[in-house]
PDB file of C-alpha atoms in Angstrom:
ATOM      1  CA  UNK A   1      54.400 126.651 136.273  1.00  0.00           C
ATOM      2  CA  UNK A   2      52.298 125.429 139.188  1.00  0.00           C
ATOM      3  CA  UNK A   3      51.829 128.571 141.232  1.00  0.00           C
ATOM      4  CA  UNK A   4      48.238 129.788 140.894  1.00  0.00           C
ATOM      5  CA  UNK A   5      47.564 133.493 140.356  1.00  0.00           C
ATOM      6  CA  UNK A   6      45.393 135.010 143.070  1.00  0.00           C
ATOM      7  CA  UNK A   7      43.662 137.123 140.431  1.00  0.00           C
ATOM      8  CA  UNK A   8      41.728 134.171 139.024  1.00  0.00           C
ATOM      9  CA  UNK A   9      39.738 131.347 140.549  1.00  0.00           C
ATOM     10  CA  UNK A  10      41.406 127.953 140.584  1.00  0.00           C
ATOM     11  CA  UNK A  11      38.330 126.215 141.995  1.00  0.00           C
ATOM     12  CA  UNK A  12      35.029 125.743 140.214  1.00  0.00           C
ATOM     13  CA  UNK A  13      31.849 123.874 141.107  1.00  0.00           C
ATOM     14  CA  UNK A  14      29.817 123.066 138.002  1.00  0.00           C
ATOM     15  CA  UNK A  15      26.134 122.213 138.438  1.00  0.00           C
ATOM     16  CA  UNK A  16      25.316 119.310 136.112  1.00  0.00           C
ATOM     17  CA  UNK A  17      21.543 118.971 136.401  1.00  0.00           C
ATOM     18  CA  UNK A  18      21.766 118.819 140.191  1.00  0.00           C
ATOM     19  CA  UNK A  19      24.991 116.786 140.289  1.00  0.00           C
ATOM     20  CA  UNK A  20      27.872 118.969 141.439  1.00  0.00           C
ATOM     21  CA  UNK A  21      31.161 118.536 139.595  1.00  0.00           C
ATOM     22  CA  UNK A  22      34.051 119.737 141.757  1.00  0.00           C
ATOM     23  CA  UNK A  23      36.933 121.045 139.659  1.00  0.00           C
ATOM     24  CA  UNK A  24      39.157 122.093 142.559  1.00  0.00           C
ATOM     25  CA  UNK A  25      41.290 119.195 141.311  1.00  0.00           C
ATOM     26  CA  UNK A  26      41.536 118.088 137.657  1.00  0.00           C
ATOM     27  CA  UNK A  27      39.095 115.441 136.411  1.00  0.00           C
ATOM     28  CA  UNK A  28      38.814 113.089 133.458  1.00  0.00           C
ATOM     29  CA  UNK A  29      36.192 113.121 130.715  1.00  0.00           C
ATOM     30  CA  UNK A  30      36.009 109.734 129.037  1.00  0.00           C
ATOM     31  CA  UNK A  31      35.209 109.624 125.320  1.00  0.00           C
ATOM     32  CA  UNK A  32      32.461 107.332 124.029  1.00  0.00           C
ATOM     33  CA  UNK A  33      32.228 107.468 120.242  1.00  0.00           C
ATOM     34  CA  UNK A  34      29.176 105.612 118.934  1.00  0.00           C
ATOM     35  CA  UNK A  35      30.148 106.409 115.366  1.00  0.00           C
ATOM     36  CA  UNK A  36      31.476 104.195 112.567  1.00  0.00           C
ATOM     37  CA  UNK A  37      34.147 106.693 111.454  1.00  0.00           C
ATOM     38  CA  UNK A  38      35.836 108.448 114.380  1.00  0.00           C
ATOM     39  CA  UNK A  39      39.585 108.844 113.869  1.00  0.00           C
ATOM     40  CA  UNK A  40      40.671 106.419 116.624  1.00  0.00           C
ATOM     41  CA  UNK A  41      37.853 104.147 117.821  1.00  0.00           C
ATOM     42  CA  UNK A  42      35.223 104.453 115.094  1.00  0.00           C
ATOM     43  CA  UNK A  43      33.011 101.380 114.891  1.00  0.00           C
ATOM     44  CA  UNK A  44      34.237  99.820 118.155  1.00  0.00           C
ATOM     45  CA  UNK A  45      31.216 100.747 120.253  1.00  0.00           C
ATOM     46  CA  UNK A  46      28.027 100.259 118.269  1.00  0.00           C
ATOM     47  CA  UNK A  47      26.479  97.333 120.170  1.00  0.00           C
ATOM     48  CA  UNK A  48      24.648  97.911 123.467  1.00  0.00           C
ATOM     49  CA  UNK A  49      26.587  95.259 125.398  1.00  0.00           C
ATOM     50  CA  UNK A  50      29.950  96.693 124.333  1.00  0.00           C
ATOM     51  CA  UNK A  51      28.829 100.265 125.048  1.00  0.00           C
ATOM     52  CA  UNK A  52      27.687  99.411 128.584  1.00  0.00           C
ATOM     53  CA  UNK A  53      30.905  97.506 129.253  1.00  0.00           C
ATOM     54  CA  UNK A  54      33.006 100.411 127.975  1.00  0.00           C
ATOM     55  CA  UNK A  55      31.208 103.003 130.111  1.00  0.00           C
ATOM     56  CA  UNK A  56      31.437 100.755 133.187  1.00  0.00           C
ATOM     57  CA  UNK A  57      35.177 100.442 132.613  1.00  0.00           C
ATOM     58  CA  UNK A  58      35.694 104.208 132.237  1.00  0.00           C
ATOM     59  CA  UNK A  59      33.688 104.979 135.375  1.00  0.00           C
ATOM     60  CA  UNK A  60      35.567 102.351 137.388  1.00  0.00           C
ATOM     61  CA  UNK A  61      38.867 103.809 136.173  1.00  0.00           C
ATOM     62  CA  UNK A  62      37.864 107.217 137.487  1.00  0.00           C
ATOM     63  CA  UNK A  63      36.093 109.173 134.753  1.00  0.00           C
ATOM     64  CA  UNK A  64      34.001 112.007 136.193  1.00  0.00           C
ATOM     65  CA  UNK A  65      32.177 112.657 132.903  1.00  0.00           C
ATOM     66  CA  UNK A  66      31.298 110.438 129.945  1.00  0.00           C
ATOM     67  CA  UNK A  67      31.130 112.368 126.671  1.00  0.00           C
ATOM     68  CA  UNK A  68      28.940 110.709 124.033  1.00  0.00           C
ATOM     69  CA  UNK A  69      29.381 111.545 120.362  1.00  0.00           C
ATOM     70  CA  UNK A  70      27.134 110.217 117.605  1.00  0.00           C
ATOM     71  CA  UNK A  71      28.738 112.210 114.776  1.00  0.00           C
ATOM     72  CA  UNK A  72      32.425 112.160 113.875  1.00  0.00           C
ATOM     73  CA  UNK A  73      33.979 115.646 113.832  1.00  0.00           C
ATOM     74  CA  UNK A  74      37.423 114.623 112.614  1.00  0.00           C
ATOM     75  CA  UNK A  75      38.821 116.683 109.717  1.00  0.00           C
ATOM     76  CA  UNK A  76      37.044 115.710 106.505  1.00  0.00           C
ATOM     77  CA  UNK A  77      34.349 113.653 108.213  1.00  0.00           C
ATOM     78  CA  UNK A  78      31.150 113.039 106.258  1.00  0.00           C
ATOM     79  CA  UNK A  79      28.121 115.025 107.355  1.00  0.00           C
ATOM     80  CA  UNK A  80      25.451 113.070 109.229  1.00  0.00           C
ATOM     81  CA  UNK A  81      21.816 114.170 109.234  1.00  0.00           C
ATOM     82  CA  UNK A  82      20.168 115.395 112.415  1.00  0.00           C
ATOM     83  CA  UNK A  83      17.724 112.491 112.224  1.00  0.00           C
ATOM     84  CA  UNK A  84      20.543 109.950 111.989  1.00  0.00           C
ATOM     85  CA  UNK A  85      22.433 111.584 114.855  1.00  0.00           C
ATOM     86  CA  UNK A  86      19.395 111.325 117.128  1.00  0.00           C
ATOM     87  CA  UNK A  87      18.709 107.740 116.057  1.00  0.00           C
ATOM     88  CA  UNK A  88      22.238 106.802 117.100  1.00  0.00           C
ATOM     89  CA  UNK A  89      22.418 108.907 120.243  1.00  0.00           C
ATOM     90  CA  UNK A  90      19.115 108.843 122.119  1.00  0.00           C
ATOM     91  CA  UNK A  91      18.588 105.090 122.630  1.00  0.00           C
ATOM     92  CA  UNK A  92      22.181 104.714 123.854  1.00  0.00           C
ATOM     93  CA  UNK A  93      21.948 107.720 126.150  1.00  0.00           C
ATOM     94  CA  UNK A  94      18.660 106.562 127.698  1.00  0.00           C
ATOM     95  CA  UNK A  95      20.115 103.111 128.335  1.00  0.00           C
ATOM     96  CA  UNK A  96      23.262 104.519 129.952  1.00  0.00           C
ATOM     97  CA  UNK A  97      21.396 106.988 132.154  1.00  0.00           C
ATOM     98  CA  UNK A  98      19.223 104.145 133.426  1.00  0.00           C
ATOM     99  CA  UNK A  99      22.197 101.809 133.907  1.00  0.00           C
ATOM    100  CA  UNK A 100      24.475 104.407 135.537  1.00  0.00           C
ATOM    101  CA  UNK A 101      22.151 106.906 137.288  1.00  0.00           C
ATOM    102  CA  UNK A 102      24.922 108.578 139.294  1.00  0.00           C
ATOM    103  CA  UNK A 103      27.134 109.275 136.265  1.00  0.00           C
ATOM    104  CA  UNK A 104      27.430 112.636 134.531  1.00  0.00           C
ATOM    105  CA  UNK A 105      26.935 112.400 130.759  1.00  0.00           C
ATOM    106  CA  UNK A 106      27.734 115.102 128.245  1.00  0.00           C
ATOM    107  CA  UNK A 107      26.522 115.143 124.665  1.00  0.00           C
ATOM    108  CA  UNK A 108      28.980 116.001 121.898  1.00  0.00           C
ATOM    109  CA  UNK A 109      26.785 117.818 119.373  1.00  0.00           C
ATOM    110  CA  UNK A 110      26.652 121.115 117.499  1.00  0.00           C
ATOM    111  CA  UNK A 111      22.874 120.962 116.912  1.00  0.00           C
ATOM    112  CA  UNK A 112      20.523 122.688 119.343  1.00  0.00           C
ATOM    113  CA  UNK A 113      17.653 120.282 118.659  1.00  0.00           C
ATOM    114  CA  UNK A 114      19.870 117.286 119.444  1.00  0.00           C
ATOM    115  CA  UNK A 115      21.188 119.039 122.548  1.00  0.00           C
ATOM    116  CA  UNK A 116      17.642 119.627 123.817  1.00  0.00           C
ATOM    117  CA  UNK A 117      16.578 116.018 123.220  1.00  0.00           C
ATOM    118  CA  UNK A 118      19.737 114.721 124.881  1.00  0.00           C
ATOM    119  CA  UNK A 119      19.272 116.842 128.004  1.00  0.00           C
ATOM    120  CA  UNK A 120      15.659 115.706 128.202  1.00  0.00           C
ATOM    121  CA  UNK A 121      16.944 112.109 127.971  1.00  0.00           C
ATOM    122  CA  UNK A 122      19.318 112.606 130.912  1.00  0.00           C
ATOM    123  CA  UNK A 123      22.517 114.212 129.649  1.00  0.00           C
ATOM    124  CA  UNK A 124      23.827 117.018 131.851  1.00  0.00           C
ATOM    125  CA  UNK A 125      26.370 118.932 129.704  1.00  0.00           C
ATOM    126  CA  UNK A 126      26.387 120.173 126.104  1.00  0.00           C
ATOM    127  CA  UNK A 127      29.764 119.863 124.361  1.00  0.00           C
ATOM    128  CA  UNK A 128      29.702 121.919 121.140  1.00  0.00           C
ATOM    129  CA  UNK A 129      32.785 121.775 118.904  1.00  0.00           C
ATOM    130  CA  UNK A 130      31.540 124.744 116.879  1.00  0.00           C
ATOM    131  CA  UNK A 131      31.255 127.215 119.754  1.00  0.00           C
ATOM    132  CA  UNK A 132      27.740 128.041 118.601  1.00  0.00           C
ATOM    133  CA  UNK A 133      28.803 128.871 115.050  1.00  0.00           C
ATOM    134  CA  UNK A 134      27.060 125.936 113.314  1.00  0.00           C
ATOM    135  CA  UNK A 135      23.664 126.474 114.954  1.00  0.00           C
ATOM    136  CA  UNK A 136      22.701 130.015 115.938  1.00  0.00           C
ATOM    137  CA  UNK A 137      20.009 128.683 118.292  1.00  0.00           C
ATOM    138  CA  UNK A 138      22.497 126.764 120.442  1.00  0.00           C
ATOM    139  CA  UNK A 139      23.314 129.474 123.002  1.00  0.00           C
ATOM    140  CA  UNK A 140      19.665 130.342 123.639  1.00  0.00           C
ATOM    141  CA  UNK A 141      18.788 126.648 123.883  1.00  0.00           C
ATOM    142  CA  UNK A 142      21.492 125.938 126.459  1.00  0.00           C
ATOM    143  CA  UNK A 143      20.442 129.028 128.402  1.00  0.00           C
ATOM    144  CA  UNK A 144      16.901 127.733 128.481  1.00  0.00           C
ATOM    145  CA  UNK A 145      18.018 124.246 129.516  1.00  0.00           C
ATOM    146  CA  UNK A 146      20.162 125.648 132.363  1.00  0.00           C
ATOM    147  CA  UNK A 147      23.023 123.188 131.855  1.00  0.00           C
ATOM    148  CA  UNK A 148      26.795 123.644 131.543  1.00  0.00           C
ATOM    149  CA  UNK A 149      28.148 124.398 128.092  1.00  0.00           C
ATOM    150  CA  UNK A 150      31.506 123.308 126.756  1.00  0.00           C
ATOM    151  CA  UNK A 151      32.632 126.099 124.450  1.00  0.00           C
ATOM    152  CA  UNK A 152      35.233 125.027 121.900  1.00  0.00           C
ATOM    153  CA  UNK A 153      37.132 127.075 119.358  1.00  0.00           C
ATOM    154  CA  UNK A 154      37.192 125.908 115.750  1.00  0.00           C
ATOM    155  CA  UNK A 155      38.413 127.719 112.657  1.00  0.00           C
ATOM    156  CA  UNK A 156      36.362 126.818 109.582  1.00  0.00           C
ATOM    157  CA  UNK A 157      34.314 123.613 109.318  1.00  0.00           C
ATOM    158  CA  UNK A 158      35.166 119.924 109.590  1.00  0.00           C
ATOM    159  CA  UNK A 159      35.695 119.918 105.828  1.00  0.00           C
ATOM    160  CA  UNK A 160      37.961 122.980 105.674  1.00  0.00           C
ATOM    161  CA  UNK A 161      39.541 123.477 109.095  1.00  0.00           C
ATOM    162  CA  UNK A 162      42.869 121.823 108.298  1.00  0.00           C
ATOM    163  CA  UNK A 163      43.355 123.526 104.930  1.00  0.00           C
ATOM    164  CA  UNK A 164      46.080 126.072 105.704  1.00  0.00           C
ATOM    165  CA  UNK A 165      44.778 127.415 109.046  1.00  0.00           C
ATOM    166  CA  UNK A 166      46.206 130.881 109.696  1.00  0.00           C
ATOM    167  CA  UNK A 167      46.467 133.181 112.722  1.00  0.00           C
ATOM    168  CA  UNK A 168      48.509 136.304 113.335  1.00  0.00           C
ATOM    169  CA  UNK A 169      48.633 135.436 117.046  1.00  0.00           C
ATOM    170  CA  UNK A 170      46.817 132.200 117.801  1.00  0.00           C
ATOM    171  CA  UNK A 171      46.567 132.554 121.593  1.00  0.00           C
ATOM    172  CA  UNK A 172      45.432 136.188 121.476  1.00  0.00           C
ATOM    173  CA  UNK A 173      42.842 135.402 118.808  1.00  0.00           C
ATOM    174  CA  UNK A 174      41.482 132.473 120.815  1.00  0.00           C
ATOM    175  CA  UNK A 175      41.225 134.559 123.980  1.00  0.00           C
ATOM    176  CA  UNK A 176      39.420 137.295 122.045  1.00  0.00           C
ATOM    177  CA  UNK A 177      37.051 134.653 120.635  1.00  0.00           C
ATOM    178  CA  UNK A 178      36.311 133.223 124.075  1.00  0.00           C
ATOM    179  CA  UNK A 179      35.734 136.632 125.654  1.00  0.00           C
ATOM    180  CA  UNK A 180      33.153 137.467 122.996  1.00  0.00           C
ATOM    181  CA  UNK A 181      31.420 134.080 123.173  1.00  0.00           C
ATOM    182  CA  UNK A 182      31.352 134.003 126.991  1.00  0.00           C
ATOM    183  CA  UNK A 183      29.616 137.388 127.013  1.00  0.00           C
ATOM    184  CA  UNK A 184      27.049 136.113 124.490  1.00  0.00           C
ATOM    185  CA  UNK A 185      26.443 132.967 126.523  1.00  0.00           C
ATOM    186  CA  UNK A 186      25.948 134.897 129.757  1.00  0.00           C
ATOM    187  CA  UNK A 187      23.472 137.183 128.001  1.00  0.00           C
ATOM    188  CA  UNK A 188      21.547 134.008 127.099  1.00  0.00           C
ATOM    189  CA  UNK A 189      21.520 132.856 130.728  1.00  0.00           C
ATOM    190  CA  UNK A 190      24.378 130.336 130.517  1.00  0.00           C
ATOM    191  CA  UNK A 191      26.593 130.603 133.587  1.00  0.00           C
ATOM    192  CA  UNK A 192      28.479 127.291 133.810  1.00  0.00           C
ATOM    193  CA  UNK A 193      30.907 127.590 130.895  1.00  0.00           C
ATOM    194  CA  UNK A 194      33.924 125.379 130.246  1.00  0.00           C
ATOM    195  CA  UNK A 195      36.361 126.417 127.541  1.00  0.00           C
ATOM    196  CA  UNK A 196      38.214 124.139 125.136  1.00  0.00           C
ATOM    197  CA  UNK A 197      40.936 125.636 122.874  1.00  0.00           C
ATOM    198  CA  UNK A 198      40.138 123.016 120.251  1.00  0.00           C
ATOM    199  CA  UNK A 199      43.472 121.283 119.731  1.00  0.00           C
ATOM    200  CA  UNK A 200      43.588 120.074 116.139  1.00  0.00           C
ATOM    201  CA  UNK A 201      40.492 121.955 115.011  1.00  0.00           C
ATOM    202  CA  UNK A 202      41.729 124.507 112.498  1.00  0.00           C
ATOM    203  CA  UNK A 203      45.286 124.620 113.842  1.00  0.00           C
ATOM    204  CA  UNK A 204      48.692 123.530 112.619  1.00  0.00           C
ATOM    205  CA  UNK A 205      50.987 121.448 114.817  1.00  0.00           C
ATOM    206  CA  UNK A 206      52.841 124.657 115.680  1.00  0.00           C
ATOM    207  CA  UNK A 207      49.585 126.399 116.654  1.00  0.00           C
ATOM    208  CA  UNK A 208      48.634 123.470 118.890  1.00  0.00           C
ATOM    209  CA  UNK A 209      51.930 123.524 120.763  1.00  0.00           C
ATOM    210  CA  UNK A 210      51.827 127.305 121.136  1.00  0.00           C
ATOM    211  CA  UNK A 211      48.374 126.985 122.728  1.00  0.00           C
ATOM    212  CA  UNK A 212      49.573 124.188 125.008  1.00  0.00           C
ATOM    213  CA  UNK A 213      52.652 126.163 126.055  1.00  0.00           C
ATOM    214  CA  UNK A 214      50.535 129.216 126.933  1.00  0.00           C
ATOM    215  CA  UNK A 215      47.467 127.403 128.257  1.00  0.00           C
ATOM    216  CA  UNK A 216      47.773 129.152 131.632  1.00  0.00           C
ATOM    217  CA  UNK A 217      46.878 132.469 129.947  1.00  0.00           C
ATOM    218  CA  UNK A 218      43.326 131.195 129.444  1.00  0.00           C
ATOM    219  CA  UNK A 219      42.799 131.485 133.213  1.00  0.00           C
ATOM    220  CA  UNK A 220      42.059 135.173 132.653  1.00  0.00           C
ATOM    221  CA  UNK A 221      38.692 134.053 131.246  1.00  0.00           C
ATOM    222  CA  UNK A 222      37.672 132.804 134.724  1.00  0.00           C
ATOM    223  CA  UNK A 223      36.283 129.527 133.345  1.00  0.00           C
ATOM    224  CA  UNK A 224      37.510 125.951 133.731  1.00  0.00           C
ATOM    225  CA  UNK A 225      39.758 124.838 130.864  1.00  0.00           C
ATOM    226  CA  UNK A 226      39.510 121.474 129.134  1.00  0.00           C
ATOM    227  CA  UNK A 227      42.303 119.904 127.083  1.00  0.00           C
ATOM    228  CA  UNK A 228      41.302 117.457 124.343  1.00  0.00           C
ATOM    229  CA  UNK A 229      44.638 116.151 123.097  1.00  0.00           C
ATOM    230  CA  UNK A 230      44.039 112.407 123.187  1.00  0.00           C
ATOM    231  CA  UNK A 231      45.790 110.520 120.338  1.00  0.00           C
ATOM    232  CA  UNK A 232      45.548 113.537 118.007  1.00  0.00           C
ATOM    233  CA  UNK A 233      47.696 114.457 115.010  1.00  0.00           C
ATOM    234  CA  UNK A 234      49.748 116.965 117.030  1.00  0.00           C
ATOM    235  CA  UNK A 235      51.289 113.860 118.598  1.00  0.00           C
ATOM    236  CA  UNK A 236      51.388 111.654 115.537  1.00  0.00           C
ATOM    237  CA  UNK A 237      52.928 114.210 113.180  1.00  0.00           C
ATOM    238  CA  UNK A 238      55.781 114.924 115.580  1.00  0.00           C
ATOM    239  CA  UNK A 239      56.474 111.299 116.529  1.00  0.00           C
ATOM    240  CA  UNK A 240      55.685 109.881 113.069  1.00  0.00           C
ATOM    241  CA  UNK A 241      53.205 107.462 114.598  1.00  0.00           C
ATOM    242  CA  UNK A 242      49.498 106.653 114.407  1.00  0.00           C
ATOM    243  CA  UNK A 243      46.520 107.193 116.775  1.00  0.00           C
ATOM    244  CA  UNK A 244      46.725 103.559 117.880  1.00  0.00           C
ATOM    245  CA  UNK A 245      50.315 104.064 119.065  1.00  0.00           C
ATOM    246  CA  UNK A 246      49.886 107.531 120.572  1.00  0.00           C
ATOM    247  CA  UNK A 247      49.064 106.684 124.201  1.00  0.00           C
ATOM    248  CA  UNK A 248      52.487 107.587 125.564  1.00  0.00           C
ATOM    249  CA  UNK A 249      52.510 110.867 123.647  1.00  0.00           C
ATOM    250  CA  UNK A 250      49.010 111.599 124.918  1.00  0.00           C
ATOM    251  CA  UNK A 251      50.095 111.110 128.523  1.00  0.00           C
ATOM    252  CA  UNK A 252      53.103 113.383 128.080  1.00  0.00           C
ATOM    253  CA  UNK A 253      51.010 116.207 126.603  1.00  0.00           C
ATOM    254  CA  UNK A 254      48.208 115.715 129.137  1.00  0.00           C
ATOM    255  CA  UNK A 255      50.794 116.201 131.875  1.00  0.00           C
ATOM    256  CA  UNK A 256      51.964 119.426 130.224  1.00  0.00           C
ATOM    257  CA  UNK A 257      48.345 120.569 130.012  1.00  0.00           C
ATOM    258  CA  UNK A 258      47.841 119.880 133.733  1.00  0.00           C
ATOM    259  CA  UNK A 259      50.972 121.834 134.611  1.00  0.00           C
ATOM    260  CA  UNK A 260      49.619 124.766 132.602  1.00  0.00           C
ATOM    261  CA  UNK A 261      46.208 124.808 134.260  1.00  0.00           C
ATOM    262  CA  UNK A 262      43.909 122.322 132.512  1.00  0.00           C
ATOM    263  CA  UNK A 263      41.114 121.189 134.824  1.00  0.00           C
ATOM    264  CA  UNK A 264      39.530 118.575 132.560  1.00  0.00           C
ATOM    265  CA  UNK A 265      41.318 116.020 130.389  1.00  0.00           C
ATOM    266  CA  UNK A 266      39.150 114.612 127.593  1.00  0.00           C
ATOM    267  CA  UNK A 267      40.603 111.212 126.744  1.00  0.00           C
ATOM    268  CA  UNK A 268      40.135 107.782 125.209  1.00  0.00           C
ATOM    269  CA  UNK A 269      42.279 106.191 127.939  1.00  0.00           C
ATOM    270  CA  UNK A 270      40.881 107.027 131.356  1.00  0.00           C
ATOM    271  CA  UNK A 271      43.213 105.032 133.595  1.00  0.00           C
ATOM    272  CA  UNK A 272      46.368 106.626 132.192  1.00  0.00           C
ATOM    273  CA  UNK A 273      44.893 110.136 132.428  1.00  0.00           C
ATOM    274  CA  UNK A 274      43.795 109.506 136.006  1.00  0.00           C
ATOM    275  CA  UNK A 275      47.306 108.345 136.897  1.00  0.00           C
ATOM    276  CA  UNK A 276      48.755 111.507 135.345  1.00  0.00           C
ATOM    277  CA  UNK A 277      46.389 113.587 137.502  1.00  0.00           C
ATOM    278  CA  UNK A 278      47.317 111.730 140.705  1.00  0.00           C
ATOM    279  CA  UNK A 279      51.023 112.245 140.048  1.00  0.00           C
ATOM    280  CA  UNK A 280      50.426 115.889 139.155  1.00  0.00           C
ATOM    281  CA  UNK A 281      48.509 116.405 142.410  1.00  0.00           C
ATOM    282  CA  UNK A 282      51.412 115.011 144.429  1.00  0.00           C
ATOM    283  CA  UNK A 283      53.885 117.135 142.467  1.00  0.00           C
ATOM    284  CA  UNK A 284      51.752 120.234 143.074  1.00  0.00           C
ATOM    285  CA  UNK A 285      51.470 119.491 146.766  1.00  0.00           C
ATOM    286  CA  UNK A 286      55.245 119.249 147.101  1.00  0.00           C
ATOM    287  CA  UNK A 287      55.715 122.381 145.021  1.00  0.00           C
ATOM    288  CA  UNK A 288      53.450 124.372 147.351  1.00  0.00           C
ATOM    289  CA  UNK A 289      55.435 123.139 150.402  1.00  0.00           C
ATOM    290  CA  UNK A 290      58.798 124.245 149.003  1.00  0.00           C
TER     291      UNK A 290
END
């Protein structure tokens, strides 16, 4: 349903270290995994030349944010030390900030020390898959850094999250979780908060589709909503396919997410997501006229 409720804001301006990100229309976050073991593109982008080329491509295709991850958080992923994460992340981040000074970079980490070092190196957003549950210093650190925080829901840990996840009412429990965490973040001085339901993180296929179907209910939290569906198992298990063949399914579900209020699409394939947004914008414009 396209019609926006007048009770909640549909427009947000997020301050990313002085760069203003306008979310009055949906935007794309491009994924840059500099890991050897991510579920889709692990090992593809470990050389500087390839990394720079990939980021250039995503920016030219219309990405508003580049999200850099130096640790795989797929179900069952091996733990990587904080030292190793920083060794992978910081040189790449510093190079990209210098090469693309106008770009907005987010850092995909659940460690407060890594988050601090990344912001000091030029990142502008902290994207934490654990919602502050893996590092109790994260909220205070982000509050001190005065940067936007991407708050994701996860049930369990990367090693346990897909072992029989259970909810009595998945959407209600997620909204309760976000309300509590948003209050904690604001008490720590964090005001630019983006929420991510965490598709595939401690959810069954049925849970994921229930969240997607009712995504518009998350507007009551008065925060921008991000959908991270790209090439995930909620597509592959239904279509009996693999991440490498899940682009069409990703586009279909991204379109559903847009129609239910998502303001950021986190994707591996920027051009296709950007096209989905442009078509959605035209559809919405016609809907408002009728």
